């Protein structure tokens, strides 16, 4: 693990949204979407990010590809902070960091054919200027993702969900990226199609040595594809460790509750349920203490007032909880 | 007294579209007993939801039930008149839909919506109806139910909205609840809460539940019997334990194998079903699964396999699985 090169270094990434008040003169409220997120992504690995809806997973992904401008913090790509870059410099980096979105139905322009859709990024970034070689490359890309020459001239509505997601992946690959941020790429697909697309992701990673940041809310999908997993709760990372370890030895109370809520694998399996009382607190307004404090059964006075930082428990297993701080 | 509550026999619902007849449901049979939970699993477009809408006869105009029998407590539902039907829906059978945020009207308070529904089915005053509504909200675990009655749907989270809808469903003490993907729009922790709530209510009122889902984990947790659907047809129907321990249909094998499991090793290749589901306008000449099935033979292409009871309570529709010939699972995986 140690020899691996860090490709993306995120430090104290914070994103706040201002919510305008309807009343005249009242100060806008602040929604804390991401708070002090720090992590490393190693070259060639898949980092899974998991959490419930509204916990900031997608905001995090969008901050990485600069679709959102973070309020504070830094994102270093191969040693270079990409947050302060000018437009021209940014363009080069955007080539190397691509994104695959969740909904395969709305992320493709309905008026472009599959071939044109894959060519589009190459035109935008002027990587292939010759038209013939461009369409040849587009065909090659479509073939790598499992589509064929007969699909080149079809429009998005003629494809099924799984095929559209393949076009999206081909588009992302068109610029030879090193890092792909996948925001729930399989959650809109059926199980049998989902399995095909997951296998495709794995195969492409082996073929091109890609690095993925894979965002999902499905624990079994994340487990299947990731080398390491980060668990988010209310805009913070509460635990981060190797995929196998997470399921064998979850530490944070939230992780445990999350794991216990997964439906069983067989009708014979009985799981001990750890129930979290109440609902996820609102991310609007001032945030004080551990975000889980109101729902956690181990909550102490200190948890309500102080935010625990991520501390290493050995072998890269980091957890943000006072329960594990001194040991 | 027979224990059967709902019997569906060879149900066929076709959609007459401009581009041809789409056989959305093309031969579905099952029985649901009192107090039991049955799961319907299948991919999208396999006819799960259309089967459920057919049971309450809530189909769009172009959809018609062309054949089959649906009996609810001995009553033939297909022969009910308009008025009887209105009484039947909501009172005897309640439905919980997939998306909690869109199944409530956003411009009315929750309380008003509940009271309206209760008054439509029971001959009581608004005040009494309100009391019933508050009681139901309390039952589904909503804190401060009196206060919540005056909330608008947007003020509640997805899980809360789904609880309100469940509360509405149980208000009239239905004999059966159809839950059409009740937890698909929810997070895992909320999903677990909602499912446990349904189980509790079922125990309390001895209701039958027809649970439509594509998540097999939910099926293992909730269901007594399971029906697997593919391209509008019942392909396998058995008790949940039997289906898990001894699945027989090649499609069921494919479905079970392509689910990523927590016990899998990291980055293990998933077994997939090659190809995509067929066009529902072109099905019906042979086994619908034949173009994706590694075991398919001449006969599978030429003849529609009938649903046969291979063991007691275990139904399967496959030419190559019968009493004389048995397939071994895993044989076809080499090409899969």
PDB file of C-alpha atoms in Angstrom, chain B residues 171-267:
ATOM      1  CA  UNK B 171     -56.477   2.994   8.012  1.00  0.00           C
ATOM      2  CA  UNK B 172     -59.262   0.945   6.463  1.00  0.00           C
ATOM      3  CA  UNK B 173     -57.869  -2.367   7.717  1.00  0.00           C
ATOM      4  CA  UNK B 174     -57.455  -3.890   4.263  1.00  0.00           C
ATOM      5  CA  UNK B 175     -57.235  -7.648   3.821  1.00  0.00           C
ATOM      6  CA  UNK B 176     -54.366  -7.268   1.454  1.00  0.00           C
ATOM      7  CA  UNK B 177     -51.681  -4.711   0.754  1.00  0.00           C
ATOM      8  CA  UNK B 178     -49.959  -4.439  -2.591  1.00  0.00           C
ATOM      9  CA  UNK B 179     -46.572  -2.850  -2.056  1.00  0.00           C
ATOM     10  CA  UNK B 180     -45.065  -1.879  -5.378  1.00  0.00           C
ATOM     11  CA  UNK B 181     -41.348  -1.335  -4.763  1.00  0.00           C
ATOM     12  CA  UNK B 182     -42.087   0.366  -1.420  1.00  0.00           C
ATOM     13  CA  UNK B 183     -38.458   0.923  -0.503  1.00  0.00           C
ATOM     14  CA  UNK B 184     -36.658   1.438  -3.792  1.00  0.00           C
ATOM     15  CA  UNK B 185     -36.527   5.204  -3.357  1.00  0.00           C
ATOM     16  CA  UNK B 186     -35.273   4.955   0.221  1.00  0.00           C
ATOM     17  CA  UNK B 187     -31.875   4.544   1.868  1.00  0.00           C
ATOM     18  CA  UNK B 188     -30.858   1.212   3.384  1.00  0.00           C
ATOM     19  CA  UNK B 189     -31.340   2.237   6.995  1.00  0.00           C
ATOM     20  CA  UNK B 190     -34.752   3.736   6.232  1.00  0.00           C
ATOM     21  CA  UNK B 191     -35.588   0.728   4.076  1.00  0.00           C
ATOM     22  CA  UNK B 192     -34.953  -1.577   7.012  1.00  0.00           C
ATOM     23  CA  UNK B 193     -37.205   0.537   9.228  1.00  0.00           C
ATOM     24  CA  UNK B 194     -40.051   0.579   6.707  1.00  0.00           C
ATOM     25  CA  UNK B 195     -39.852  -3.171   6.084  1.00  0.00           C
ATOM     26  CA  UNK B 196     -39.875  -3.916   9.796  1.00  0.00           C
ATOM     27  CA  UNK B 197     -42.895  -1.661  10.171  1.00  0.00           C
ATOM     28  CA  UNK B 198     -44.735  -3.573   7.454  1.00  0.00           C
ATOM     29  CA  UNK B 199     -43.909  -6.855   9.157  1.00  0.00           C
ATOM     30  CA  UNK B 200     -45.214  -5.620  12.497  1.00  0.00           C
ATOM     31  CA  UNK B 201     -48.452  -4.364  11.007  1.00  0.00           C
ATOM     32  CA  UNK B 202     -48.914  -7.612   9.174  1.00  0.00           C
ATOM     33  CA  UNK B 203     -48.554  -9.610  12.346  1.00  0.00           C
ATOM     34  CA  UNK B 204     -51.000  -7.362  14.134  1.00  0.00           C
ATOM     35  CA  UNK B 205     -53.746  -7.354  11.524  1.00  0.00           C
ATOM     36  CA  UNK B 206     -53.125 -10.633   9.715  1.00  0.00           C
ATOM     37  CA  UNK B 207     -52.947  -8.875   6.367  1.00  0.00           C
ATOM     38  CA  UNK B 208     -51.565 -10.464   3.240  1.00  0.00           C
ATOM     39  CA  UNK B 209     -48.847  -8.562   1.437  1.00  0.00           C
ATOM     40  CA  UNK B 210     -47.979  -8.718  -2.224  1.00  0.00           C
ATOM     41  CA  UNK B 211     -44.495  -7.281  -2.395  1.00  0.00           C
ATOM     42  CA  UNK B 212     -43.081  -6.240  -5.729  1.00  0.00           C
ATOM     43  CA  UNK B 213     -39.365  -5.671  -5.739  1.00  0.00           C
ATOM     44  CA  UNK B 214     -36.198  -6.251  -7.683  1.00  0.00           C
ATOM     45  CA  UNK B 215     -34.088  -6.584  -4.588  1.00  0.00           C
ATOM     46  CA  UNK B 216     -33.684 -10.227  -3.630  1.00  0.00           C
ATOM     47  CA  UNK B 217     -32.410  -9.288  -0.192  1.00  0.00           C
ATOM     48  CA  UNK B 218     -35.767  -7.693   0.565  1.00  0.00           C
ATOM     49  CA  UNK B 219     -37.466 -10.889  -0.595  1.00  0.00           C
ATOM     50  CA  UNK B 220     -35.424 -13.072   1.742  1.00  0.00           C
ATOM     51  CA  UNK B 221     -36.246 -10.768   4.610  1.00  0.00           C
ATOM     52  CA  UNK B 222     -39.977 -10.448   4.013  1.00  0.00           C
ATOM     53  CA  UNK B 223     -41.523 -13.166   1.911  1.00  0.00           C
ATOM     54  CA  UNK B 224     -42.993 -16.617   2.440  1.00  0.00           C
ATOM     55  CA  UNK B 225     -43.368 -17.370  -1.254  1.00  0.00           C
ATOM     56  CA  UNK B 226     -41.673 -15.873  -4.278  1.00  0.00           C
ATOM     57  CA  UNK B 227     -42.652 -15.599  -7.898  1.00  0.00           C
ATOM     58  CA  UNK B 228     -39.961 -14.891 -10.471  1.00  0.00           C
ATOM     59  CA  UNK B 229     -41.184 -13.137 -13.598  1.00  0.00           C
ATOM     60  CA  UNK B 230     -39.476 -12.765 -16.920  1.00  0.00           C
ATOM     61  CA  UNK B 231     -40.887 -10.955 -19.956  1.00  0.00           C
ATOM     62  CA  UNK B 232     -44.471 -11.114 -18.708  1.00  0.00           C
ATOM     63  CA  UNK B 233     -44.457 -14.744 -17.627  1.00  0.00           C
ATOM     64  CA  UNK B 234     -44.172 -16.606 -14.371  1.00  0.00           C
ATOM     65  CA  UNK B 235     -40.996 -18.625 -14.780  1.00  0.00           C
ATOM     66  CA  UNK B 236     -40.701 -19.967 -11.257  1.00  0.00           C
ATOM     67  CA  UNK B 237     -42.885 -19.886  -8.191  1.00  0.00           C
ATOM     68  CA  UNK B 238     -41.966 -21.472  -4.865  1.00  0.00           C
ATOM     69  CA  UNK B 239     -41.506 -20.927  -1.163  1.00  0.00           C
ATOM     70  CA  UNK B 240     -38.668 -18.506  -0.418  1.00  0.00           C
ATOM     71  CA  UNK B 241     -36.512 -21.163   1.258  1.00  0.00           C
ATOM     72  CA  UNK B 242     -36.988 -23.585  -1.604  1.00  0.00           C
ATOM     73  CA  UNK B 243     -36.179 -20.961  -4.169  1.00  0.00           C
ATOM     74  CA  UNK B 244     -32.994 -20.040  -2.376  1.00  0.00           C
ATOM     75  CA  UNK B 245     -31.858 -23.585  -1.709  1.00  0.00           C
ATOM     76  CA  UNK B 246     -33.022 -25.228  -4.885  1.00  0.00           C
ATOM     77  CA  UNK B 247     -33.735 -22.793  -7.700  1.00  0.00           C
ATOM     78  CA  UNK B 248     -34.581 -24.609 -10.921  1.00  0.00           C
ATOM     79  CA  UNK B 249     -35.114 -22.157 -13.747  1.00  0.00           C
ATOM     80  CA  UNK B 250     -32.018 -20.994 -15.659  1.00  0.00           C
ATOM     81  CA  UNK B 251     -33.213 -17.392 -15.407  1.00  0.00           C
ATOM     82  CA  UNK B 252     -33.479 -17.654 -11.628  1.00  0.00           C
ATOM     83  CA  UNK B 253     -29.911 -18.963 -11.554  1.00  0.00           C
ATOM     84  CA  UNK B 254     -28.762 -16.022 -13.622  1.00  0.00           C
ATOM     85  CA  UNK B 255     -30.623 -13.590 -11.394  1.00  0.00           C
ATOM     86  CA  UNK B 256     -29.192 -15.068  -8.200  1.00  0.00           C
ATOM     87  CA  UNK B 257     -25.672 -15.123  -9.617  1.00  0.00           C
ATOM     88  CA  UNK B 258     -25.650 -11.573 -10.926  1.00  0.00           C
ATOM     89  CA  UNK B 259     -26.450 -10.049  -7.539  1.00  0.00           C
ATOM     90  CA  UNK B 260     -23.291  -8.710  -5.932  1.00  0.00           C
ATOM     91  CA  UNK B 261     -23.061 -10.219  -2.465  1.00  0.00           C
ATOM     92  CA  UNK B 262     -21.338  -9.001   0.623  1.00  0.00           C
ATOM     93  CA  UNK B 263     -19.669 -12.349   1.125  1.00  0.00           C
ATOM     94  CA  UNK B 264     -18.040 -12.193  -2.320  1.00  0.00           C
ATOM     95  CA  UNK B 265     -14.360 -11.598  -2.590  1.00  0.00           C
ATOM     96  CA  UNK B 266     -13.364  -8.102  -3.643  1.00  0.00           C
ATOM     97  CA  UNK B 267     -13.310  -7.606  -7.416  1.00  0.00           C
TER      98      UNK B 267
END
